[in-house]
Amino acid sequence: MLGYLEDIKTILNDITGADFPWLDMDAPLDQVPGLSVDDYTLMLIRLEEKYNIEIDVDELESLHDFGDLCLLIVSKTA
């Protein structure tokens, strides 16, 4: 699952130009300093494209941290 987290960090870096070395599985999705709603939306779109998955709104509402997001990606790519 760490590979998925590294992909998320890379995508966020591409979007914002910032590094996120502190970002880990326990980091809350809604508390990343400097990320806007548009940044999150673009991150999710890029994850969907990269892994050829679809993440719907109901699934997003159940996610609390980046670990949950990684688990969702794992479940959809398995």
mmCIF file of C-alpha atoms in Angstrom:
data_model
loop_
_atom_site.group_PDB
_atom_site.id
_atom_site.type_symbol
_atom_site.label_atom_id
_atom_site.label_comp_id
_atom_site.label_asym_id
_atom_site.label_seq_id
_atom_site.Cartn_x
_atom_site.Cartn_y
_atom_site.Cartn_z
ATOM 1 C CA MET A 1 0.000 0.000 0.000
ATOM 2 C CA LEU A 2 2.951 2.310 0.426
ATOM 3 C CA GLY A 3 3.305 2.388 -3.350
ATOM 4 C CA TYR A 4 -0.174 3.901 -3.604
ATOM 5 C CA LEU A 5 0.732 6.501 -0.972
ATOM 6 C CA GLU A 6 3.868 7.406 -2.933
ATOM 7 C CA ASP A 7 1.736 7.801 -6.068
ATOM 8 C CA ILE A 8 -0.600 10.116 -4.133
ATOM 9 C CA LYS A 9 2.366 12.190 -2.951
ATOM 10 C CA THR A 10 3.676 12.424 -6.520
ATOM 11 C CA ILE A 11 0.277 13.487 -7.839
ATOM 12 C CA LEU A 12 -0.081 16.118 -5.104
ATOM 13 C CA ASN A 13 3.413 17.392 -5.901
ATOM 14 C CA ASP A 14 2.500 17.645 -9.596
ATOM 15 C CA ILE A 15 -0.676 19.564 -8.743
ATOM 16 C CA THR A 16 0.703 21.944 -6.119
ATOM 17 C CA GLY A 17 4.461 22.013 -6.661
ATOM 18 C CA ALA A 18 4.905 21.233 -2.949
ATOM 19 C CA ASP A 19 6.443 18.184 -1.280
ATOM 20 C CA PHE A 20 4.543 16.166 1.289
ATOM 21 C CA PRO A 21 7.231 14.059 3.053
ATOM 22 C CA TRP A 22 5.200 13.985 6.265
ATOM 23 C CA LEU A 23 2.113 12.568 4.548
ATOM 24 C CA ASP A 24 1.423 9.088 5.886
ATOM 25 C CA MET A 25 -1.433 6.598 6.060
ATOM 26 C CA ASP A 26 -2.848 8.248 9.191
ATOM 27 C CA ALA A 27 -2.948 11.784 7.760
ATOM 28 C CA PRO A 28 -6.570 12.996 7.647
ATOM 29 C CA LEU A 29 -7.793 13.599 4.112
ATOM 30 C CA ASP A 30 -9.421 16.891 5.017
ATOM 31 C CA GLN A 31 -6.521 18.420 6.936
ATOM 32 C CA VAL A 32 -3.657 18.743 4.468
ATOM 33 C CA PRO A 33 -2.423 22.333 4.706
ATOM 34 C CA GLY A 34 -2.568 24.263 1.469
ATOM 35 C CA LEU A 35 -4.795 21.869 -0.476
ATOM 36 C CA SER A 36 -7.978 23.277 -1.936
ATOM 37 C CA VAL A 37 -11.116 21.397 -2.905
ATOM 38 C CA ASP A 38 -9.960 21.703 -6.518
ATOM 39 C CA ASP A 39 -6.623 20.084 -5.588
ATOM 40 C CA TYR A 40 -8.429 17.152 -3.971
ATOM 41 C CA THR A 41 -10.734 16.798 -6.950
ATOM 42 C CA LEU A 42 -7.830 16.804 -9.390
ATOM 43 C CA MET A 43 -5.961 14.275 -7.219
ATOM 44 C CA LEU A 44 -8.950 11.915 -7.312
ATOM 45 C CA ILE A 45 -9.355 12.321 -11.071
ATOM 46 C CA ARG A 46 -5.690 11.494 -11.614
ATOM 47 C CA LEU A 47 -5.921 8.461 -9.323
ATOM 48 C CA GLU A 48 -8.963 7.244 -11.256
ATOM 49 C CA GLU A 49 -7.084 7.670 -14.529
ATOM 50 C CA LYS A 50 -3.865 6.084 -13.273
ATOM 51 C CA TYR A 51 -5.531 2.980 -11.855
ATOM 52 C CA ASN A 52 -8.491 2.826 -14.260
ATOM 53 C CA ILE A 53 -10.999 2.928 -11.413
ATOM 54 C CA GLU A 54 -14.062 4.967 -10.523
ATOM 55 C CA ILE A 55 -14.479 6.480 -7.074
ATOM 56 C CA ASP A 56 -18.014 7.627 -6.311
ATOM 57 C CA VAL A 57 -19.188 10.243 -3.837
ATOM 58 C CA ASP A 58 -20.600 7.698 -1.371
ATOM 59 C CA GLU A 59 -17.201 6.029 -1.135
ATOM 60 C CA LEU A 60 -15.476 9.366 -0.583
ATOM 61 C CA GLU A 61 -17.746 10.193 2.343
ATOM 62 C CA SER A 62 -16.568 7.067 4.182
ATOM 63 C CA LEU A 63 -12.856 7.915 3.859
ATOM 64 C CA HIS A 64 -11.116 9.525 6.827
ATOM 65 C CA ASP A 65 -7.400 9.342 6.068
ATOM 66 C CA PHE A 66 -4.963 8.520 3.305
ATOM 67 C CA GLY A 67 -4.800 4.913 4.521
ATOM 68 C CA ASP A 68 -8.525 4.587 3.797
ATOM 69 C CA LEU A 69 -7.957 6.026 0.323
ATOM 70 C CA CYS A 70 -5.140 3.540 -0.322
ATOM 71 C CA LEU A 71 -7.354 0.657 0.852
ATOM 72 C CA LEU A 72 -10.099 1.814 -1.503
ATOM 73 C CA ILE A 73 -7.648 1.834 -4.416
ATOM 74 C CA VAL A 74 -6.419 -1.651 -3.460
ATOM 75 C CA SER A 75 -9.988 -2.979 -3.325
ATOM 76 C CA LYS A 76 -10.816 -1.521 -6.740
ATOM 77 C CA THR A 77 -7.664 -2.766 -8.463
ATOM 78 C CA ALA A 78 -7.762 -6.298 -7.039
#
